[in-house]
Structures are given as structure tokens and as C-alpha cells.
Amino acid sequence: MSDNKTQREIALAGEISDAMKRIAEKENIDVETIRKETAEGRMAIPANPRHTSLDPIGIGRCCTVKINANIGNSALDSNIETELKKLEACVHYGADTVMDLSTGGDLNEIRAAILAESPIPVGTVPMYEAIARVPKTEDLTAELLLDVIESQAKQGVDFMTVHAGLLMKHVPLAKKRLTGIVSRGGSLTAEWMSYHKKENPLFERYDDLLAIAREYDVTLSLGDGLRPGCLADAGDDAQFAELDILGDLTRRAWKAGVQVIVEGPGHVPFNQIESQMKRQQEACDEAPFYVLGPIVTDIAPGYDHITSTIGATAAAFHGACYLCYVTPKEHLGLPDLEDVRNGIIAYKIAAHAADIANGHPGARDRDDAMSHARQLFDWEKQFEISLDPDRARKMRMENLPENCPENGDYCTMCGPKFCAMRISKRIK
């Protein structure tokens, strides 16, 4: 066992790490709060010491809501340069973490390039590489899967999604669903168990997994392999049976000194979001909750970055502290650079709206500054404050008539005669 302590072990010992100091500085909160929340398991600091380019972040309810952006190629489209451009877009537009979900090409080379360039935590789903190494899913072994996990940990991966809570007894429950198992890692695990008639290898070898995670301080993101893939399947027996196991695995990880994030749905009707967030908090002892959306309607392909942020805002208001973005290409294809941009900005909006609603200190300062700039017609200040300055500036300039000054005291929607803010100034 390594002599190095994990962030959890440091916190439990009453000590303050450099990462905790940096997070306290960025969040403008007391460093002792960071330490205490990490010790209690309510915060995770995904910071593999081997990821040397990392600027650490905290994921927990005492911090601002964080967002993750997924990048990575498919087995049909492999290009390292494209993935690095996606990473650059993620950092530029404000993603807090990035997951490399590549399934094709030289996976080690792609991941190494991303880790070398990324200042934000990098996550993976090790099952993807393990499956890429074998001809068929049934050829996978526990030894190979653990070998992949350790190899990625040595590279510097900060957090990993592992589907250790999906058990053999859960598979019949999923067969009753309209859309079955929609998680890639979950479906591969279920297929392996069904073929071999054996229990989930990551559940059986969970102690070995914990030993690797503890050695490299890899945060385990306990994947919801049975997340609902449509509204009809939300809140069913399969989803909650796995959630209860994830709670048990969370407590086992904490006992081993390993940090944990718990993943959640999925597709959920809006009226079920609050109860689902509360149920997770109870089942998993308030471990940070990492949700995909939730997507609140199934009929908007091409616009699921919108349908999902409706759910994501509600989820973050009711306790989720980490949001996985959804792009317009969800359910349709591999996202390109513009999809990544749209997904990140949509989720920055959701996270920020939740921070304001939850009364996070200083969360509304930027909004108030924007309002002040608007009433002054200070267009450059408005662009500077906005989440996507380039798009805001472009939209204004595209609609600006030749006779309208760039810094004029009206916009092209109302013009000078019908501008309400201009009229209000005259009234004053």
C-alpha cells in the first residue's frame, strides 16, 4: 500500500491539503468547511496526484454546482486532434470536469494526450477499454478489467465510472422495461453476467477495486447501470434496487479511504425529480450526486440539451451537486465541437440558476452586474459578463443596422422609439 494519503484520509486526519486550500480560494469559503465536508463524504476532490496539470475542484453541496462534459470518439470515428479541440472547448466554455468516453483508436494515446493538456479533472469508464481489448463481451475477465483500471489510474485519471452495483438479481427487473438497459457500461455488464451466469465481477472484486482507487486516489463514480432511459421506466424497481446497493458500496469505499460520487438518472418526469434526489441522499448518506439531466420529456431529439437542463436545474436545487451535460446530439450521434459548446453553456446556465436558488454566497453578483450594465447600455460589459461573450457579441452585430452605433442606447428589437429602458430613463 502506498504511503500517500487520499484526500479523504487527509481530511479524516484533521489535516488540510494543498487541493483543499485551492478549492477554498476558488469557492471563497473557509478551508475547514472543505476539510470537514470531505471527511464526511459529502464532498469529493477528484485529484489523482499523477495528473500533474490539474487545477483541483470540489464537488459537494457547499460548493457551486459543477458540470461535466463528455468527449471521446466512437469506434466509427477516431481522431486525437478532434478530441483535443473538444477538450479546449470544454475548458474555454467553463466545464468543470471532462470524461473521455472514447471507444475506438489508440485509447491509451488519446487518454494520455487529454491528461497532458487538461487543467480540469479527467474521468473515464474503464469498461470501454476493457471491452475494446477482447473479441466478444463474454471474453472479458475480472483480471483484465482490474488491469485496465490500474493502468488508467497510473496514467493519472482522476475519477472513474464503475458499474459495480448492477447485480444478477437486477437483470430480470430490467427486462420488464420499455427501453431496457440504456447505460453502455450497464448493458455490457448485464450481458456478461447473463452469458456466464456469474455475479458482476466488479462487485465480487470490489475490495481489489478499492485498493487500486486508494493507491492512486482515484474517485469512484458509482455508475447507475440501470438508470431509466425513458419516462416510462423512471422510478421502477430496477433503478431503486441498484441505488440501494450503491449506498452499501459508498460506505465500503469510505471505510477504505476512497472518495465516492454516486451517479443518477436519466429520464425522469419533472414531478419525480425532488423525491428521487431525496431518496438518493438517504440511500447514499449524502454522497455527492452526479446526474445526467434528468431529461424530462422523450420527444425532443435535437433539443435534449434543453429538455435535460430543465431537469438538471430542478435536480441541483433539490440536492444534486454535479451535472453531466447533454448535447443536442443526445440519442442521435457523436457530438461535434458546436454540440459540445451548446451542451456546456446550457449546463452552465442550469448550474448557475441552481446556485442562485440555493442562496450560494455571491452567486447572484454576476447577474446584478449584468443588470447594471444593461441599464447603462454598456454593451462591452454585457459581453464580458455573459457565459458566451462571442455568441452574444455576434448576435448583436448581425442585427445592427448601418445607422445604429455599436454602443447605442437601444437594441434592434425595440429601436430608439420603443426601448422601454430608454423610456424609463427619461421618466427618471
Short mmCIF file of C-alpha atoms in Angstrom, two decimals:
data_model
loop_
_atom_site.label_atom_id
_atom_site.label_comp_id
_atom_site.label_asym_id
_atom_site.label_seq_id
_atom_site.Cartn_x
_atom_site.Cartn_y
_atom_site.Cartn_z
CA MET A 1 0.00 0.00 0.00
CA SER A 2 1.20 3.50 -0.82
CA ASP A 3 2.31 5.79 1.99
CA ASN A 4 0.41 8.62 0.32
CA LYS A 5 -2.96 9.53 1.79
CA THR A 6 -6.09 10.11 -0.22
CA GLN A 7 -7.88 13.44 0.11
CA ARG A 8 -10.43 11.63 2.28
CA GLU A 9 -7.75 10.24 4.58
CA ILE A 10 -6.08 13.63 4.85
CA ALA A 11 -9.41 15.19 5.82
CA LEU A 12 -10.19 12.45 8.34
CA ALA A 13 -6.80 13.04 9.96
CA GLY A 14 -7.77 16.68 10.52
CA GLU A 15 -5.21 17.90 8.01
CA ILE A 16 -5.50 20.42 5.17
CA SER A 17 -4.18 19.54 1.71
CA ASP A 18 -2.99 21.94 -0.98
CA ALA A 19 -6.00 20.90 -3.05
CA MET A 20 -8.35 21.88 -0.22
CA LYS A 21 -6.66 25.27 0.07
CA ARG A 22 -7.02 25.86 -3.67
CA ILE A 23 -10.69 24.88 -3.63
CA ALA A 24 -11.41 27.15 -0.67
CA GLU A 25 -9.75 30.01 -2.56
CA LYS A 26 -11.79 29.41 -5.73
CA GLU A 27 -15.08 28.89 -3.89
CA ASN A 28 -14.47 31.73 -1.43
CA ILE A 29 -15.38 29.55 1.54
CA ASP A 30 -13.50 28.53 4.68
CA VAL A 31 -10.95 25.77 4.12
CA GLU A 32 -12.09 24.00 7.29
CA THR A 33 -15.50 23.61 5.67
CA ILE A 34 -13.84 21.91 2.71
CA ARG A 35 -11.93 19.57 5.02
CA LYS A 36 -14.98 18.70 7.09
CA GLU A 37 -17.22 18.04 4.08
CA THR A 38 -14.53 15.84 2.52
CA ALA A 39 -14.12 13.90 5.77
CA GLU A 40 -17.88 13.39 5.99
CA GLY A 41 -18.04 12.15 2.40
CA ARG A 42 -20.34 14.96 1.31
CA MET A 43 -17.57 16.34 -0.90
CA ALA A 44 -15.24 14.66 -3.36
CA ILE A 45 -11.97 16.11 -4.66
CA PRO A 46 -11.11 14.14 -7.83
CA ALA A 47 -7.36 14.75 -7.93
CA ASN A 48 -5.07 11.89 -8.91
CA PRO A 49 -1.55 13.01 -7.88
CA ARG A 50 -0.28 11.75 -11.25
CA HIS A 51 -2.42 14.29 -13.12
CA THR A 52 0.22 17.00 -12.90
CA SER A 53 -1.58 19.64 -14.99
CA LEU A 54 -4.63 19.61 -12.70
CA ASP A 55 -6.19 22.62 -11.00
CA PRO A 56 -8.37 20.82 -8.41
CA ILE A 57 -12.06 21.35 -7.82
CA GLY A 58 -14.51 20.31 -5.11
CA ILE A 59 -17.77 18.51 -5.83
CA GLY A 60 -20.23 18.91 -2.99
CA ARG A 61 -23.23 20.88 -1.84
CA CYS A 62 -21.17 23.51 -0.01
CA CYS A 63 -19.57 24.44 -3.35
CA THR A 64 -21.02 25.76 -6.57
CA VAL A 65 -22.75 23.16 -8.73
CA LYS A 66 -20.24 21.56 -11.10
CA ILE A 67 -20.77 20.35 -14.65
CA ASN A 68 -19.09 17.59 -16.63
CA ALA A 69 -18.65 17.46 -20.39
CA ASN A 70 -18.26 14.14 -22.18
CA ILE A 71 -15.89 13.93 -25.11
CA GLY A 72 -14.33 10.96 -26.88
CA ASN A 73 -14.58 9.25 -30.22
CA SER A 74 -16.66 6.29 -31.30
CA ALA A 75 -15.44 3.02 -32.78
CA LEU A 76 -16.51 4.50 -36.13
CA ASP A 77 -14.66 7.81 -35.83
CA SER A 78 -11.21 8.18 -34.24
CA ASN A 79 -9.17 11.40 -34.28
CA ILE A 80 -6.95 12.65 -31.44
CA GLU A 81 -6.80 16.20 -32.81
CA THR A 82 -10.59 16.45 -32.77
CA GLU A 83 -10.75 15.26 -29.16
CA LEU A 84 -8.12 17.79 -28.10
CA LYS A 85 -10.15 20.53 -29.79
CA LYS A 86 -13.19 19.34 -27.84
CA LEU A 87 -11.13 19.47 -24.64
CA GLU A 88 -10.05 23.01 -25.49
CA ALA A 89 -13.71 23.96 -25.99
CA CYS A 90 -14.63 22.35 -22.66
CA VAL A 91 -12.05 24.42 -20.80
CA HIS A 92 -12.83 27.61 -22.74
CA TYR A 93 -16.58 27.48 -22.11
CA GLY A 94 -16.28 26.51 -18.47
CA ALA A 95 -16.76 22.77 -17.99
CA ASP A 96 -15.53 21.76 -14.53
CA THR A 97 -14.56 18.22 -15.50
CA VAL A 98 -14.28 16.19 -18.67
CA MET A 99 -14.84 12.49 -19.33
CA ASP A 100 -13.03 10.70 -22.14
CA LEU A 101 -15.52 8.13 -23.38
CA SER A 102 -13.52 7.04 -26.41
CA THR A 103 -14.23 3.55 -27.71
CA GLY A 104 -12.07 3.46 -30.85
CA GLY A 105 -8.48 4.03 -31.98
CA ASP A 106 -5.48 4.00 -29.64
CA LEU A 107 -7.30 4.60 -26.36
CA ASN A 108 -4.13 4.94 -24.30
CA GLU A 109 -2.70 7.53 -26.66
CA ILE A 110 -5.92 9.54 -26.73
CA ARG A 111 -6.22 9.48 -22.93
CA ALA A 112 -2.56 10.39 -22.40
CA ALA A 113 -2.93 13.39 -24.72
CA ILE A 114 -6.05 14.59 -22.89
CA LEU A 115 -4.45 14.18 -19.45
CA ALA A 116 -1.36 16.08 -20.54
CA GLU A 117 -3.43 19.05 -21.72
CA SER A 118 -6.30 19.13 -19.24
CA PRO A 119 -6.29 21.52 -16.25
CA ILE A 120 -9.65 20.07 -15.15
CA PRO A 121 -10.27 16.58 -13.68
CA VAL A 122 -10.46 13.78 -16.26
CA GLY A 123 -12.77 10.80 -15.91
CA THR A 124 -13.20 7.54 -17.80
CA VAL A 125 -15.35 4.42 -17.97
CA PRO A 126 -12.70 1.64 -17.82
CA MET A 127 -15.18 -0.94 -19.10
CA TYR A 128 -14.95 0.64 -22.55
CA GLU A 129 -11.24 -0.02 -22.91
CA ALA A 130 -11.58 -3.50 -21.42
CA ILE A 131 -14.27 -4.42 -23.95
CA ALA A 132 -12.18 -2.93 -26.78
CA ARG A 133 -9.39 -5.37 -25.84
CA VAL A 134 -11.46 -8.55 -26.29
CA PRO A 135 -13.22 -10.05 -29.35
CA LYS A 136 -16.55 -10.52 -27.54
CA THR A 137 -18.10 -9.25 -24.31
CA GLU A 138 -18.10 -12.75 -22.81
CA ASP A 139 -14.30 -12.89 -23.18
CA LEU A 140 -13.89 -10.19 -20.54
CA THR A 141 -12.33 -11.28 -17.25
CA ALA A 142 -12.19 -9.63 -13.85
CA GLU A 143 -8.40 -9.63 -14.09
CA LEU A 144 -8.45 -7.74 -17.39
CA LEU A 145 -10.94 -5.19 -16.09
CA LEU A 146 -8.90 -4.54 -12.94
CA ASP A 147 -5.73 -4.34 -15.04
CA VAL A 148 -7.33 -1.64 -17.21
CA ILE A 149 -8.47 0.26 -14.10
CA GLU A 150 -4.98 0.22 -12.61
CA SER A 151 -3.38 1.17 -15.93
CA GLN A 152 -5.68 4.20 -16.25
CA ALA A 153 -5.06 5.14 -12.62
CA LYS A 154 -1.30 5.09 -13.26
CA GLN A 155 -1.84 7.41 -16.22
CA GLY A 156 -3.44 9.98 -13.92
CA VAL A 157 -7.20 9.55 -14.41
CA ASP A 158 -8.94 11.43 -11.58
CA PHE A 159 -12.31 9.66 -11.44
CA MET A 160 -13.79 6.52 -12.97
CA THR A 161 -17.33 5.37 -13.58
CA VAL A 162 -17.64 1.77 -12.43
CA HIS A 163 -20.89 -0.19 -12.65
CA ALA A 164 -20.31 -2.28 -9.53
CA GLY A 165 -23.87 -2.07 -8.18
CA LEU A 166 -25.71 -3.83 -11.02
CA LEU A 167 -26.23 -7.40 -9.81
CA MET A 168 -27.55 -10.60 -11.40
CA LYS A 169 -30.80 -10.33 -9.47
CA HIS A 170 -31.43 -6.90 -11.03
CA VAL A 171 -31.35 -8.08 -14.65
CA PRO A 172 -34.86 -9.66 -14.63
CA LEU A 173 -36.22 -6.36 -13.29
CA ALA A 174 -34.72 -4.51 -16.25
CA LYS A 175 -36.34 -6.94 -18.71
CA LYS A 176 -39.74 -5.53 -17.74
CA ARG A 177 -38.77 -2.08 -19.03
CA LEU A 178 -39.83 -0.31 -22.17
CA THR A 179 -36.25 0.63 -23.12
CA GLY A 180 -34.33 -1.96 -21.07
CA ILE A 181 -30.78 -1.04 -20.04
CA VAL A 182 -29.59 2.16 -21.75
CA SER A 183 -26.26 2.55 -19.96
CA ARG A 184 -23.43 1.23 -22.14
CA GLY A 185 -21.45 0.03 -19.13
CA GLY A 186 -24.59 -1.38 -17.56
CA SER A 187 -25.67 -3.28 -20.66
CA LEU A 188 -22.20 -4.78 -21.14
CA THR A 189 -22.11 -5.88 -17.50
CA ALA A 190 -25.58 -7.42 -17.76
CA GLU A 191 -24.64 -9.22 -20.96
CA TRP A 192 -21.51 -10.67 -19.32
CA MET A 193 -23.45 -11.87 -16.27
CA SER A 194 -26.21 -13.38 -18.40
CA TYR A 195 -23.71 -15.31 -20.51
CA HIS A 196 -21.57 -16.63 -17.65
CA LYS A 197 -24.35 -16.95 -15.07
CA LYS A 198 -21.96 -15.27 -12.63
CA GLU A 199 -22.14 -12.18 -10.43
CA ASN A 200 -20.83 -8.78 -11.53
CA PRO A 201 -17.01 -9.08 -11.42
CA LEU A 202 -16.59 -5.55 -10.03
CA PHE A 203 -19.00 -6.36 -7.21
CA GLU A 204 -17.21 -9.64 -6.49
CA ARG A 205 -13.77 -7.98 -6.62
CA TYR A 206 -14.83 -4.67 -5.07
CA ASP A 207 -12.12 -4.82 -2.40
CA ASP A 208 -9.48 -5.15 -5.14
CA LEU A 209 -11.03 -2.20 -6.94
CA LEU A 210 -10.93 -0.16 -3.73
CA ALA A 211 -7.25 -1.00 -3.23
CA ILE A 212 -6.41 0.44 -6.64
CA ALA A 213 -8.56 3.52 -6.10
CA ARG A 214 -6.99 4.15 -2.72
CA GLU A 215 -3.43 3.68 -4.07
CA TYR A 216 -3.85 6.42 -6.69
CA ASP A 217 -6.60 8.46 -5.00
CA VAL A 218 -8.99 7.81 -7.85
CA THR A 219 -12.50 8.96 -7.01
CA LEU A 220 -15.04 6.24 -7.78
CA SER A 221 -18.11 7.43 -9.62
CA LEU A 222 -20.54 4.64 -8.83
CA GLY A 223 -22.40 4.25 -12.10
CA ASP A 224 -26.14 3.73 -12.35
CA GLY A 225 -26.17 0.96 -14.92
CA LEU A 226 -29.94 0.78 -14.51
CA ARG A 227 -30.72 4.46 -14.96
CA PRO A 228 -34.09 4.88 -16.69
CA GLY A 229 -33.83 5.54 -20.42
CA CYS A 230 -37.36 6.86 -20.82
CA LEU A 231 -40.08 8.42 -18.68
CA ALA A 232 -42.00 5.12 -18.59
CA ASP A 233 -39.10 3.41 -16.77
CA ALA A 234 -38.37 6.16 -14.23
CA GLY A 235 -38.55 5.21 -10.58
CA ASP A 236 -39.01 1.49 -11.22
CA ASP A 237 -37.84 -1.42 -9.08
CA ALA A 238 -34.66 -1.89 -11.12
CA GLN A 239 -33.47 1.68 -10.62
CA PHE A 240 -34.01 1.73 -6.88
CA ALA A 241 -32.71 -1.80 -6.28
CA GLU A 242 -29.38 -0.75 -7.76
CA LEU A 243 -29.43 2.54 -5.81
CA ASP A 244 -29.63 0.63 -2.52
CA ILE A 245 -26.55 -1.39 -3.50
CA LEU A 246 -24.75 1.82 -4.43
CA GLY A 247 -25.37 3.05 -0.90
CA ASP A 248 -23.69 -0.04 0.52
CA LEU A 249 -20.76 0.34 -1.89
CA THR A 250 -20.41 4.00 -0.90
CA ARG A 251 -19.98 3.12 2.75
CA ARG A 252 -17.48 0.36 1.94
CA ALA A 253 -15.43 2.79 -0.14
CA TRP A 254 -15.40 5.41 2.60
CA LYS A 255 -14.21 2.79 5.09
CA ALA A 256 -11.30 2.04 2.73
CA GLY A 257 -10.38 5.73 2.48
CA VAL A 258 -11.71 6.07 -1.07
CA GLN A 259 -13.70 9.07 -2.32
CA VAL A 260 -17.09 8.48 -3.92
CA ILE A 261 -19.57 10.13 -6.26
CA VAL A 262 -22.91 8.45 -6.94
CA GLU A 263 -24.46 8.64 -10.40
CA GLY A 264 -28.16 9.14 -11.06
CA PRO A 265 -30.80 9.31 -13.78
CA GLY A 266 -31.52 9.59 -16.66
CA HIS A 267 -35.04 10.25 -17.92
CA VAL A 268 -37.38 11.37 -15.13
CA PRO A 269 -40.73 13.22 -15.21
CA PHE A 270 -40.34 16.67 -13.70
CA ASN A 271 -42.66 15.92 -10.80
CA GLN A 272 -40.50 12.96 -9.67
CA ILE A 273 -37.16 14.79 -9.56
CA GLU A 274 -37.39 16.11 -6.00
CA SER A 275 -38.32 12.74 -4.49
CA GLN A 276 -35.58 10.97 -6.45
CA MET A 277 -32.92 13.41 -5.25
CA LYS A 278 -34.05 12.96 -1.64
CA ARG A 279 -34.10 9.19 -1.95
CA GLN A 280 -30.51 9.18 -3.20
CA GLN A 281 -29.37 11.36 -0.32
CA GLU A 282 -30.95 8.93 2.12
CA ALA A 283 -29.68 5.74 0.45
CA CYS A 284 -26.11 7.00 -0.02
CA ASP A 285 -25.60 9.05 3.15
CA GLU A 286 -25.42 12.36 1.24
CA ALA A 287 -22.54 11.36 -1.02
CA PRO A 288 -22.25 13.81 -3.95
CA PHE A 289 -24.93 13.06 -6.53
CA TYR A 290 -23.94 13.16 -10.21
CA VAL A 291 -26.95 13.26 -12.56
CA LEU A 292 -27.37 13.03 -16.32
CA GLY A 293 -30.04 15.65 -16.87
CA PRO A 294 -32.56 14.36 -15.91
CA ILE A 295 -34.31 14.57 -19.29
CA VAL A 296 -37.93 15.49 -18.60
CA THR A 297 -39.54 14.58 -21.91
CA ASP A 298 -38.72 11.98 -24.56
CA ILE A 299 -39.94 13.78 -27.69
CA ALA A 300 -37.27 16.39 -28.41
CA PRO A 301 -34.33 14.78 -30.25
CA GLY A 302 -32.01 17.55 -31.37
CA TYR A 303 -33.04 19.67 -28.38
CA ASP A 304 -32.18 17.40 -25.46
CA HIS A 305 -29.66 19.93 -24.15
CA ILE A 306 -32.80 21.94 -23.35
CA THR A 307 -35.08 19.16 -22.08
CA SER A 308 -32.31 17.94 -19.83
CA THR A 309 -31.35 21.32 -18.35
CA ILE A 310 -34.95 21.76 -17.23
CA GLY A 311 -34.46 18.63 -15.13
CA ALA A 312 -30.87 19.45 -14.20
CA THR A 313 -31.82 22.78 -12.65
CA ALA A 314 -34.51 21.12 -10.54
CA ALA A 315 -32.14 18.29 -9.56
CA ALA A 316 -29.43 20.72 -8.45
CA PHE A 317 -31.96 22.75 -6.48
CA HIS A 318 -33.02 19.60 -4.65
CA GLY A 319 -29.57 18.29 -3.80
CA ALA A 320 -27.57 17.15 -6.82
CA CYS A 321 -24.21 18.92 -6.91
CA TYR A 322 -22.73 17.59 -10.15
CA LEU A 323 -24.41 17.67 -13.57
CA CYS A 324 -23.38 15.68 -16.62
CA TYR A 325 -24.13 17.70 -19.70
CA VAL A 326 -26.33 16.52 -22.55
CA THR A 327 -25.77 17.87 -26.05
CA PRO A 328 -28.27 18.42 -28.89
CA LYS A 329 -26.93 15.18 -30.43
CA GLU A 330 -28.07 13.00 -27.49
CA HIS A 331 -29.87 9.93 -28.91
CA LEU A 332 -28.76 10.93 -32.43
CA GLY A 333 -24.99 10.79 -32.89
CA LEU A 334 -21.46 11.70 -31.80
CA PRO A 335 -21.31 15.39 -30.71
CA ASP A 336 -19.14 17.78 -32.70
CA LEU A 337 -17.48 20.96 -31.41
CA GLU A 338 -20.62 23.07 -31.73
CA ASP A 339 -22.65 20.44 -29.85
CA VAL A 340 -20.06 20.47 -27.06
CA ARG A 341 -20.33 24.26 -26.87
CA ASN A 342 -24.14 24.21 -26.73
CA GLY A 343 -24.19 21.47 -24.12
CA ILE A 344 -21.70 23.21 -21.84
CA ILE A 345 -23.40 26.62 -21.99
CA ALA A 346 -26.82 25.05 -21.38
CA TYR A 347 -25.48 23.31 -18.28
CA LYS A 348 -23.60 26.35 -17.05
CA ILE A 349 -26.99 28.09 -17.08
CA ALA A 350 -28.61 25.24 -15.14
CA ALA A 351 -25.82 25.08 -12.54
CA HIS A 352 -25.77 28.85 -12.07
CA ALA A 353 -29.56 29.05 -11.75
CA ALA A 354 -29.43 26.39 -9.03
CA ASP A 355 -26.63 28.21 -7.19
CA ILE A 356 -28.77 31.36 -7.12
CA ALA A 357 -31.86 29.46 -5.99
CA ASN A 358 -29.88 27.69 -3.26
CA GLY A 359 -28.50 31.00 -1.97
CA HIS A 360 -24.86 30.19 -2.60
CA PRO A 361 -22.82 33.19 -1.39
CA GLY A 362 -22.12 35.62 -4.22
CA ALA A 363 -23.92 33.53 -6.83
CA ARG A 364 -26.08 36.45 -7.98
CA ASP A 365 -23.29 39.04 -8.11
CA ARG A 366 -22.66 38.42 -11.79
CA ASP A 367 -26.37 38.75 -12.61
CA ASP A 368 -26.62 42.06 -10.77
CA ALA A 369 -23.54 43.31 -12.61
CA MET A 370 -25.20 42.34 -15.90
CA SER A 371 -28.37 44.23 -14.97
CA HIS A 372 -26.32 47.30 -14.13
CA ALA A 373 -24.52 47.10 -17.49
CA ARG A 374 -27.84 46.71 -19.30
CA GLN A 375 -29.40 49.79 -17.81
CA LEU A 376 -26.26 51.73 -18.79
CA PHE A 377 -26.37 50.24 -22.31
CA ASP A 378 -22.76 49.18 -21.72
CA TRP A 379 -22.64 46.53 -24.42
CA GLU A 380 -18.99 45.55 -23.97
CA LYS A 381 -19.52 44.99 -20.25
CA GLN A 382 -22.56 42.85 -21.03
CA PHE A 383 -20.49 40.73 -23.41
CA GLU A 384 -17.71 40.41 -20.85
CA ILE A 385 -20.07 39.20 -18.11
CA SER A 386 -22.03 36.76 -20.27
CA LEU A 387 -21.46 33.00 -20.30
CA ASP A 388 -20.70 33.05 -24.03
CA PRO A 389 -19.32 36.50 -24.96
CA ASP A 390 -18.51 35.53 -28.55
CA ARG A 391 -22.09 34.50 -29.32
CA ALA A 392 -23.65 37.49 -27.56
CA ARG A 393 -21.42 39.91 -29.48
CA LYS A 394 -22.03 38.13 -32.79
CA MET A 395 -25.80 38.22 -32.37
CA ARG A 396 -25.82 41.94 -31.62
CA MET A 397 -23.56 42.81 -34.54
CA GLU A 398 -25.51 40.64 -37.01
CA ASN A 399 -28.67 42.69 -36.38
CA LEU A 400 -27.08 46.11 -36.15
CA PRO A 401 -28.26 48.44 -38.97
CA GLU A 402 -25.71 50.71 -40.62
CA ASN A 403 -27.13 53.82 -38.97
CA CYS A 404 -27.14 52.27 -35.46
CA PRO A 405 -23.99 52.88 -33.36
CA GLU A 406 -22.34 49.82 -31.83
CA ASN A 407 -22.64 51.30 -28.35
CA GLY A 408 -26.02 52.92 -28.88
CA ASP A 409 -28.60 53.17 -26.11
CA TYR A 410 -31.09 50.76 -27.71
CA CYS A 411 -31.14 47.39 -29.48
CA THR A 412 -32.71 46.34 -32.78
CA MET A 413 -35.65 44.62 -31.12
CA CYS A 414 -37.23 47.92 -29.99
CA GLY A 415 -35.24 50.61 -31.69
CA PRO A 416 -34.85 54.11 -30.14
CA LYS A 417 -38.55 54.99 -30.03
CA PHE A 418 -39.90 51.87 -28.30
CA CYS A 419 -36.98 50.94 -26.00
CA ALA A 420 -38.57 50.52 -22.55
CA MET A 421 -35.31 51.01 -20.67
CA ARG A 422 -34.59 54.17 -22.63
CA ILE A 423 -38.10 55.46 -21.83
CA SER A 424 -37.63 54.59 -18.15
CA LYS A 425 -34.51 56.71 -18.06
CA ARG A 426 -36.47 59.65 -19.43
CA ILE A 427 -39.15 59.13 -16.76
CA LYS A 428 -36.48 59.23 -14.06
#
